[in-house]
Coordinates of C-alpha atoms in Angstrom, one line a residue:
M1 CA -68.7 28.3 -46.7
R2 CA -67.4 28.7 -43.0
R3 CA -69.2 26.4 -41.6
G4 CA -67.7 24.2 -44.7
F5 CA -64.2 25.2 -43.8
R6 CA -64.3 24.0 -39.8
L7 CA -66.0 20.7 -41.1
A8 CA -63.1 20.4 -43.5
M9 CA -60.7 21.3 -40.4
W10 CA -61.9 19.0 -38.2
G11 CA -61.9 16.0 -40.0
A12 CA -58.2 16.4 -40.7
S13 CA -57.3 16.8 -37.3
L14 CA -59.0 13.4 -36.3
M15 CA -56.6 11.8 -39.4
V16 CA -53.8 13.5 -38.0
T17 CA -55.2 11.6 -35.2
G18 CA -55.1 8.6 -36.3
L19 CA -51.9 8.2 -37.7
L20 CA -50.3 9.6 -34.8
V21 CA -51.9 6.6 -32.4
V22 CA -51.6 4.2 -35.0
P23 CA -49.4 1.5 -33.4
G24 CA -46.9 1.4 -36.5
V25 CA -46.2 4.5 -36.0
Q26 CA -45.7 5.5 -32.6
A27 CA -41.9 6.9 -31.6
Q28 CA -40.5 4.1 -29.6
V29 CA -39.0 5.2 -26.6
A30 CA -36.0 3.0 -24.8
P31 CA -37.3 1.8 -20.8
V32 CA -34.9 4.8 -18.8
S33 CA -33.3 1.2 -17.3
Q34 CA -32.5 0.1 -20.5
R35 CA -30.5 2.8 -22.1
P36 CA -26.7 2.4 -21.8
D37 CA -24.0 3.8 -20.2
T38 CA -20.8 4.9 -19.3
I39 CA -19.2 5.7 -16.0
R40 CA -15.7 6.9 -15.9
G41 CA -14.2 7.0 -11.8
L42 CA -11.6 6.3 -10.0
A43 CA -10.6 3.3 -7.5
Y44 CA -8.9 4.4 -4.3
D45 CA -7.2 3.1 -1.5
S46 CA -8.5 5.4 1.7
L47 CA -5.7 3.7 4.0
A48 CA -2.5 4.2 2.0
F49 CA -3.7 7.8 0.4
R50 CA -2.6 6.5 -2.9
P51 CA -5.1 5.2 -6.1
M52 CA -5.8 1.5 -6.4
A53 CA -3.7 -0.1 -9.4
G54 CA -5.5 -3.2 -10.7
A55 CA -9.6 -3.1 -9.0
L56 CA -12.0 -5.3 -10.7
I57 CA -14.4 -2.9 -11.0
T58 CA -18.4 -4.7 -12.5
A59 CA -21.0 -2.9 -13.2
E60 CA -24.6 -4.1 -11.8
P61 CA -26.8 -4.6 -13.3
G62 CA -25.2 -5.2 -17.1
G63 CA -22.2 -7.3 -15.6
E64 CA -19.5 -5.9 -17.6
S65 CA -16.0 -4.9 -15.8
A66 CA -13.6 -3.1 -16.4
A67 CA -9.6 -2.9 -14.5
S68 CA -8.3 0.0 -12.8
D69 CA -5.0 1.7 -14.4
S70 CA -2.4 2.7 -12.5
L71 CA -3.3 5.8 -11.4
G72 CA -6.9 3.9 -10.7
R73 CA -8.7 5.0 -13.5
F74 CA -11.6 2.9 -15.3
T75 CA -13.7 3.5 -17.8
I76 CA -17.2 1.1 -18.1
Y77 CA -19.3 1.1 -21.4
S78 CA -22.8 -0.7 -20.3
R79 CA -25.6 -1.9 -22.4
M80 CA -28.0 -0.6 -19.7
R81 CA -28.2 1.5 -17.1
V82 CA -26.0 0.6 -14.1
M83 CA -27.6 1.4 -10.5
R84 CA -24.1 0.2 -8.6
L85 CA -20.7 -0.2 -9.1
V86 CA -18.3 -3.5 -6.7
A87 CA -14.8 -3.7 -6.9
F88 CA -13.0 -5.9 -5.5
H89 CA -8.9 -5.5 -5.1
E90 CA -6.7 -8.2 -3.4
R91 CA -5.5 -5.7 -0.7
A92 CA -9.0 -5.1 0.7
D93 CA -9.7 -9.2 0.4
R94 CA -5.9 -8.7 2.7
L95 CA -7.2 -6.9 5.2
G96 CA -10.9 -8.5 5.5
L97 CA -12.5 -5.4 3.4
G98 CA -14.3 -7.7 1.2
E99 CA -16.5 -5.8 -1.7
L100 CA -16.0 -2.3 -2.2
T101 CA -19.4 -0.9 -3.7
A102 CA -20.2 2.7 -4.5
T103 CA -24.7 3.5 -6.2
R104 CA -25.6 5.2 -8.5
P105 CA -26.4 9.1 -6.8
A106 CA -29.8 9.9 -8.5
A107 CA -32.3 7.0 -9.7
D108 CA -32.3 9.7 -12.9
G109 CA -29.1 11.2 -12.7
P110 CA -25.7 10.5 -13.9
W111 CA -22.2 8.9 -12.8
D112 CA -20.3 11.9 -11.4
R113 CA -17.1 10.2 -11.3
P114 CA -17.6 8.3 -8.7
I115 CA -14.7 7.2 -6.3
I116 CA -14.2 2.9 -4.9
A117 CA -12.7 3.7 -1.9
T118 CA -12.2 1.6 1.0
P119 CA -12.7 2.9 4.5
G120 CA -10.4 5.6 5.5
M121 CA -8.3 5.0 8.7
N122 CA -10.6 7.1 11.2
T123 CA -13.6 4.6 10.1
A124 CA -11.7 2.2 10.8
W125 CA -10.3 2.9 14.1
A126 CA -13.9 4.2 15.1
R127 CA -15.3 0.8 14.2
L128 CA -12.3 -1.5 15.6
C129 CA -11.0 0.1 18.6
V130 CA -14.0 1.2 19.9
G131 CA -14.2 3.9 22.4
Q132 CA -10.2 4.5 22.4
R133 CA -9.1 8.0 21.3
R134 CA -6.8 8.0 18.0
P135 CA -3.6 9.0 19.3
A136 CA -1.9 11.9 16.8
N137 CA 1.6 10.6 17.3
G138 CA 2.4 8.4 14.5
M139 CA 1.1 5.7 17.3
G140 CA -3.0 5.7 15.7
G141 CA -2.0 2.4 13.9
I142 CA -3.7 -0.8 14.1
L143 CA -2.6 -4.4 13.4
F144 CA -5.1 -7.4 14.0
G145 CA -5.6 -11.2 12.0
S146 CA -6.4 -14.9 13.2
T147 CA -4.8 -17.6 15.4
T148 CA -5.6 -20.7 13.5
A149 CA -3.9 -24.5 14.8
A150 CA -1.7 -26.2 11.8
D151 CA -4.5 -28.0 11.1
G152 CA -5.3 -25.0 9.0
T153 CA -9.2 -24.5 10.3
T154 CA -9.5 -25.1 14.3
R155 CA -9.2 -21.1 15.5
V156 CA -7.5 -21.4 18.7
A157 CA -8.9 -18.8 21.5
G158 CA -6.6 -17.2 24.8
V159 CA -3.5 -17.1 23.4
G160 CA -0.9 -14.2 24.4
L161 CA 0.9 -12.1 21.6
V162 CA 3.1 -9.8 22.2
L163 CA 4.8 -6.9 19.3
Q164 CA 7.5 -5.5 19.8
W165 CA 8.8 -2.3 17.7
Q166 CA 11.7 0.7 17.9
A167 CA 10.3 3.3 19.2
V168 CA 11.3 6.8 16.9
K169 CA 11.0 9.6 19.9
S170 CA 14.1 12.1 17.9
L171 CA 17.3 11.3 16.3
L172 CA 18.8 12.3 19.9
D173 CA 18.3 9.3 21.4
S174 CA 21.5 7.4 20.8
T175 CA 20.6 4.1 22.4
P176 CA 17.5 2.0 20.5
K177 CA 14.7 2.3 22.9
F178 CA 12.2 -0.9 22.3
E179 CA 7.8 -0.5 22.6
S180 CA 5.7 -3.9 23.4
M181 CA 2.3 -3.8 23.6
T182 CA 0.4 -7.5 24.7
V183 CA -3.0 -8.8 24.0
R184 CA -4.9 -12.1 23.9
S185 CA -7.0 -14.1 21.0
D186 CA -10.5 -13.9 21.3
S187 CA -12.9 -16.8 21.4
L188 CA -13.5 -17.2 17.7
G189 CA -9.6 -16.8 17.4
N190 CA -9.3 -13.3 16.6
Y191 CA -6.6 -10.4 18.3
L192 CA -6.3 -6.6 17.6
F193 CA -3.8 -4.4 18.5
C194 CA -5.1 -0.5 19.0
G195 CA -2.2 2.4 19.3
V196 CA 0.6 1.1 17.8
Q197 CA 3.1 2.1 15.7
E198 CA 1.9 3.1 12.4
F199 CA 5.1 3.5 9.6
G200 CA 7.4 1.0 11.1
P201 CA 8.4 -2.7 10.7
A202 CA 7.7 -4.1 14.0
A203 CA 7.7 -8.4 15.4
L204 CA 4.8 -10.9 16.1
V205 CA 5.2 -13.5 18.2
A206 CA 2.4 -15.7 19.5
S207 CA 2.3 -18.2 22.3
S208 CA 0.4 -19.9 25.2
S209 CA 1.2 -23.8 26.5
Q210 CA -0.3 -25.5 23.9
Y211 CA 1.4 -23.6 21.2
R212 CA 3.3 -20.9 19.7
T213 CA 5.2 -19.2 16.6
D214 CA 8.3 -17.8 16.0
N215 CA 8.5 -14.2 15.6
V216 CA 6.8 -13.1 12.8
L217 CA 8.1 -9.6 10.9
V218 CA 5.0 -7.4 10.3
D219 CA 6.5 -5.3 7.2
A220 CA 6.7 -1.9 7.4
D221 CA 3.4 -0.1 4.9
A222 CA 1.7 2.6 4.0
A223 CA -1.7 2.4 5.4
S224 CA -2.4 2.0 9.6
L225 CA -4.2 -0.7 8.8
R226 CA -2.4 -4.1 8.7
R227 CA -3.3 -7.5 9.1
V228 CA -1.2 -10.2 10.0
D229 CA -2.7 -14.5 10.3
L230 CA -0.6 -16.8 12.0
I231 CA -0.2 -20.4 12.1
L232 CA 0.5 -22.0 15.7
G233 CA 2.0 -25.1 16.2
A234 CA 1.9 -27.6 18.2
T235 CA 4.9 -27.5 21.3
G236 CA 4.6 -31.5 21.5
G237 CA 3.6 -34.4 20.2
P238 CA 2.9 -35.8 16.5
T239 CA 2.4 -32.4 14.9
A240 CA 5.1 -30.1 16.2
T241 CA 6.8 -31.0 13.7
A242 CA 6.5 -31.3 9.4
T243 CA 9.2 -31.3 6.1
V244 CA 9.2 -28.4 4.1
Q245 CA 9.5 -28.5 0.1
G246 CA 10.7 -25.5 -2.1
R247 CA 12.4 -24.1 -4.8
V248 CA 15.0 -20.6 -4.4
V249 CA 14.3 -18.4 -7.1
D250 CA 15.8 -15.1 -8.8
E251 CA 13.4 -11.9 -9.5
K252 CA 12.9 -13.5 -12.9
G253 CA 11.9 -16.9 -11.7
A254 CA 15.0 -18.5 -12.6
S255 CA 16.6 -21.3 -10.3
V256 CA 19.7 -20.1 -7.6
P257 CA 21.8 -23.4 -6.6
A258 CA 23.8 -23.4 -3.6
A259 CA 22.1 -20.9 -1.3
T260 CA 21.6 -21.6 1.7
V261 CA 18.0 -21.8 3.5
T262 CA 17.4 -20.5 7.0
F263 CA 14.3 -21.0 9.0
G264 CA 12.9 -18.7 12.0
G265 CA 13.7 -20.6 15.0
F266 CA 15.2 -23.3 13.7
A267 CA 18.9 -24.1 14.2
T268 CA 19.4 -26.3 10.5
E269 CA 20.0 -24.8 7.8
I270 CA 20.2 -26.5 4.0
L271 CA 21.5 -25.9 0.3
S272 CA 19.2 -25.6 -2.7
G273 CA 20.7 -27.9 -5.3
P274 CA 21.6 -27.4 -8.4
N275 CA 17.9 -26.9 -9.8
G276 CA 17.4 -25.2 -6.7
R277 CA 15.4 -27.6 -4.9
F278 CA 15.4 -28.2 -1.1
T279 CA 13.7 -30.8 1.2
I280 CA 13.9 -30.0 5.3
N281 CA 12.4 -32.3 7.5
N282 CA 11.6 -31.6 11.4
V283 CA 10.6 -28.2 10.7
P284 CA 8.3 -26.8 13.7
T285 CA 4.4 -26.6 12.8
G286 CA 3.9 -22.7 13.0
S287 CA 4.0 -19.0 11.3
R288 CA 7.9 -18.9 10.7
M289 CA 9.9 -16.5 8.5
V290 CA 12.3 -18.2 6.2
S291 CA 15.0 -16.9 4.2
A292 CA 17.3 -17.2 2.0
R293 CA 21.6 -16.1 1.2
K294 CA 23.8 -16.1 -1.2
I295 CA 26.9 -14.2 -1.9
G296 CA 26.0 -11.9 -4.7
Y297 CA 22.2 -11.9 -3.8
V298 CA 19.7 -9.9 -1.8
T299 CA 18.4 -11.8 1.1
V300 CA 14.7 -11.5 1.0
A301 CA 12.6 -12.7 3.7
K302 CA 8.9 -13.7 4.3
Q303 CA 6.4 -15.1 6.3
L304 CA 6.0 -19.1 6.3
D305 CA 2.9 -20.6 7.7
V306 CA 4.0 -24.7 8.4
L307 CA 1.2 -27.0 9.0
D308 CA 0.5 -30.3 10.2
K309 CA 1.1 -31.6 6.6
G310 CA 4.1 -29.6 5.8
V311 CA 5.2 -27.7 2.8
T312 CA 5.5 -29.0 -0.9
S313 CA 5.1 -25.9 -3.0
L314 CA 7.1 -23.4 -1.5
E315 CA 9.6 -20.2 -3.2
V316 CA 12.3 -18.1 -1.6
L317 CA 13.4 -15.5 -3.4
L318 CA 16.6 -14.0 -3.8
E319 CA 17.1 -10.5 -5.8
K320 CA 20.3 -10.5 -7.5
G321 CA 22.9 -7.8 -6.1
T322 CA 25.5 -5.5 -7.3
L323 CA 28.9 -6.5 -6.9
V324 CA 31.6 -3.5 -6.3
E325 CA 34.9 -4.4 -7.9
Q326 CA 38.3 -3.4 -5.7
V327 CA 39.5 -0.3 -6.9
N328 CA 42.5 1.8 -6.2
V329 CA 41.7 4.6 -5.2
R330 CA 44.6 7.4 -6.2
S331 CA 42.5 10.7 -4.8
T332 CA 41.0 11.4 -1.4
R333 CA 37.8 13.0 -1.3
I334 CA 35.7 14.1 2.4
K335 CA 32.0 14.0 2.7
S336 CA 30.3 17.1 3.3
R337 CA 28.1 17.0 6.5
D338 CA 24.9 17.2 4.3
A339 CA 26.5 13.5 3.1
T340 CA 28.0 12.4 6.5
E341 CA 24.7 13.2 8.5
L342 CA 22.8 11.2 5.6
D343 CA 24.6 8.1 5.5
E344 CA 24.6 8.3 9.8
R345 CA 20.7 8.6 9.0
K346 CA 20.6 6.2 6.9
S347 CA 21.9 3.4 8.9
S348 CA 20.6 4.1 12.3
G349 CA 17.0 3.5 10.5
L350 CA 15.3 6.5 11.6
G351 CA 12.9 8.0 9.2
R352 CA 12.4 6.1 5.8
F353 CA 15.2 6.5 2.9
V354 CA 15.4 6.0 -0.3
D355 CA 17.7 6.6 -3.2
S356 CA 18.0 7.5 -6.9
T357 CA 16.8 3.4 -7.4
H358 CA 14.0 3.8 -6.4
F359 CA 12.7 7.0 -8.6
A360 CA 14.8 5.0 -11.9
K361 CA 11.8 2.3 -11.3
Y362 CA 8.9 4.9 -12.7
D363 CA 7.6 7.4 -15.2
R364 CA 7.6 10.2 -13.3
T365 CA 9.2 11.5 -10.0
R366 CA 4.7 11.9 -9.0
Q367 CA 4.1 8.5 -9.4
A368 CA 7.6 7.4 -6.8
L369 CA 6.3 9.3 -4.3
D370 CA 2.5 7.9 -4.3
L371 CA 4.2 4.8 -3.7
L372 CA 6.3 5.8 -0.4
P373 CA 4.5 5.2 3.0
G374 CA 3.2 8.2 5.3
I375 CA 2.9 10.5 2.2
R376 CA 0.4 11.3 -0.6
T377 CA 1.0 14.2 -3.9
Q378 CA -1.8 15.8 -4.5
V379 CA -1.8 17.5 -8.2
G380 CA -2.5 21.0 -9.4
R381 CA -3.6 22.8 -12.2
S382 CA -0.6 22.0 -14.5
P383 CA -0.2 18.0 -15.2
G384 CA 3.0 18.0 -13.9
D385 CA 3.1 20.1 -10.9
F386 CA 1.5 18.8 -7.2
I387 CA 2.0 19.6 -3.7
I388 CA 2.6 16.7 -1.2
R389 CA 0.7 16.2 2.1
G390 CA 0.7 13.7 5.1
R391 CA -0.9 12.2 6.9
G392 CA -4.5 13.3 7.7
D393 CA -3.7 15.2 4.6
C394 CA -1.7 18.1 6.1
L395 CA 0.7 20.2 4.4
A396 CA 4.6 18.3 4.7
S397 CA 7.3 20.5 5.2
L398 CA 9.4 20.4 2.1
W399 CA 13.9 20.6 2.2
V400 CA 15.7 20.4 -1.1
N401 CA 19.9 19.6 -0.1
A402 CA 19.1 21.4 3.4
V403 CA 17.0 24.3 2.2
R404 CA 13.4 25.0 3.3
E405 CA 10.9 24.9 0.1
P406 CA 7.9 26.4 -0.1
N407 CA 5.2 23.8 -0.5
T408 CA 3.4 25.3 -3.8
P409 CA 2.4 23.3 -6.6
D410 CA 5.9 24.4 -8.5
N411 CA 7.9 23.2 -5.6
M412 CA 11.6 22.3 -6.7
I413 CA 10.9 18.5 -6.2
A414 CA 7.6 19.0 -8.2
R415 CA 10.4 20.7 -10.9
L416 CA 13.1 18.6 -10.2
P417 CA 14.4 16.0 -13.0
K418 CA 13.8 12.2 -11.4
D419 CA 17.1 11.3 -13.1
E420 CA 19.0 14.2 -10.3
I421 CA 17.4 12.9 -7.5
A422 CA 19.8 10.6 -5.3
A423 CA 17.8 10.3 -2.0
L424 CA 14.9 10.9 0.0
E425 CA 14.1 11.1 4.0
I426 CA 10.4 11.1 5.2
F427 CA 10.3 11.9 8.8
N428 CA 6.6 11.2 10.5
N429 CA 6.3 14.2 12.3
E430 CA 8.8 17.5 13.0
M431 CA 9.5 15.7 16.2
Q432 CA 11.3 12.7 14.5
A433 CA 13.2 14.9 12.2
P434 CA 16.4 16.0 12.8
A435 CA 17.2 19.4 14.4
R436 CA 18.1 21.2 11.5
F437 CA 14.6 20.6 9.8
Q438 CA 12.6 21.0 12.3
T439 CA 10.2 24.2 11.7
A440 CA 7.9 25.6 15.1
G441 CA 4.0 24.9 14.9
N442 CA 4.4 22.1 11.8
Q443 CA 3.1 18.5 13.0
C444 CA 3.0 17.2 9.7
A445 CA 5.4 14.6 8.3
V446 CA 8.4 16.1 7.1
V447 CA 10.1 15.6 3.2
V448 CA 13.5 16.0 3.1
L449 CA 15.7 15.5 -0.7
W450 CA 18.8 15.4 -1.7
T451 CA 20.3 16.0 -5.6
K452 CA 23.2 13.9 -6.7
Q453 CA 25.2 17.0 -7.9
H454 CA 25.2 18.5 -4.2
I455 CA 25.8 14.4 -2.0
N456 CA 28.8 14.5 -4.7
A457 CA 30.3 17.6 -5.0
K458 CA 33.5 17.6 -3.5
R459 CA 35.0 19.0 -0.4

């Protein structure tokens, strides 16, 4: 009886085993490479210490893509397992960095909030300024670019380039002092300046016996790595001048008639017509600045590269300004010391200055601060809290209405409504800040905020 029971059980086991191996019944498990993937990450500009908005991130394999938002965040939903992320951004392209990538940390592991970032400034310095030690006094900037003839293709070697900027050592300096550096373009028509002033604007010019440019403005930038490509015009011959055609427009793209257009290094000026258009002949070829001016507008200058074939579609921008009507003064208000010194520092150009109009463009104070050169915010535990860091992630020195403020997540700047901010000053380090805002032992940035109530108070 027992033997029969065992045979029955053995037979049942065979039947079950047979059922398990039947192809139509076998459970289907997708290969790892075909499983869907969801990736949430961040695009970050390590050179400017801020999120990289508008980056295009693509998954490989799969090809799904997404754009980063204003805070650098992105989400990609892929139908298959993503092994690599590739990001493209206009700023990275302009600096010659090309595509930015991130690789899955482990073949079978999940993506853990990947960050796609540009190389940091120290990495850029090590690669470009080989064998040189990067200064820590605000002079660790890099400027590089190319020198190309006005035909638009021929690289020019051996051209001398001079970069000049106004030195900012201390607010006690009463007379402007300028510093400069000189280099030559290499055999491939590239140039490199290592150890330039990091934040402020500068002027760049290139020349040789056969080629030249006019002075070109190197804009102030939040990043210490900047790139300016130059077009070199011939010093003589039929290609030394060209015709420039363009249009003067406002910030909305509307034509601006009767505006005076000026070209750097060229004495002739021209008025834009009723449709904002203009044509001017015999403009020297090469890189130079172009701008327009008209009453009621703010002049905006930009670099123009005049090629041998000329320029046919130039747009020169004018921004509408605010006209102040004449008023009769019935009372006198004496400015306070703080307001007077603030105006003096603003007019001298020392440090960086923004007023309430900058903060009005953004929903939150932190967003407005993150777009200022030389500083960045770091969010605390609560969404509205943050601290402010300077270059190298050091902790900045904070002052509100001339009173030292602890740089903690709940500091006064983080709590203050942005509508109450009148002005903000940023100094690269203690040596460049006014003596009253210097603190012994601090080598980081100095951030000084003024409220409207304090600045506008009657004295």
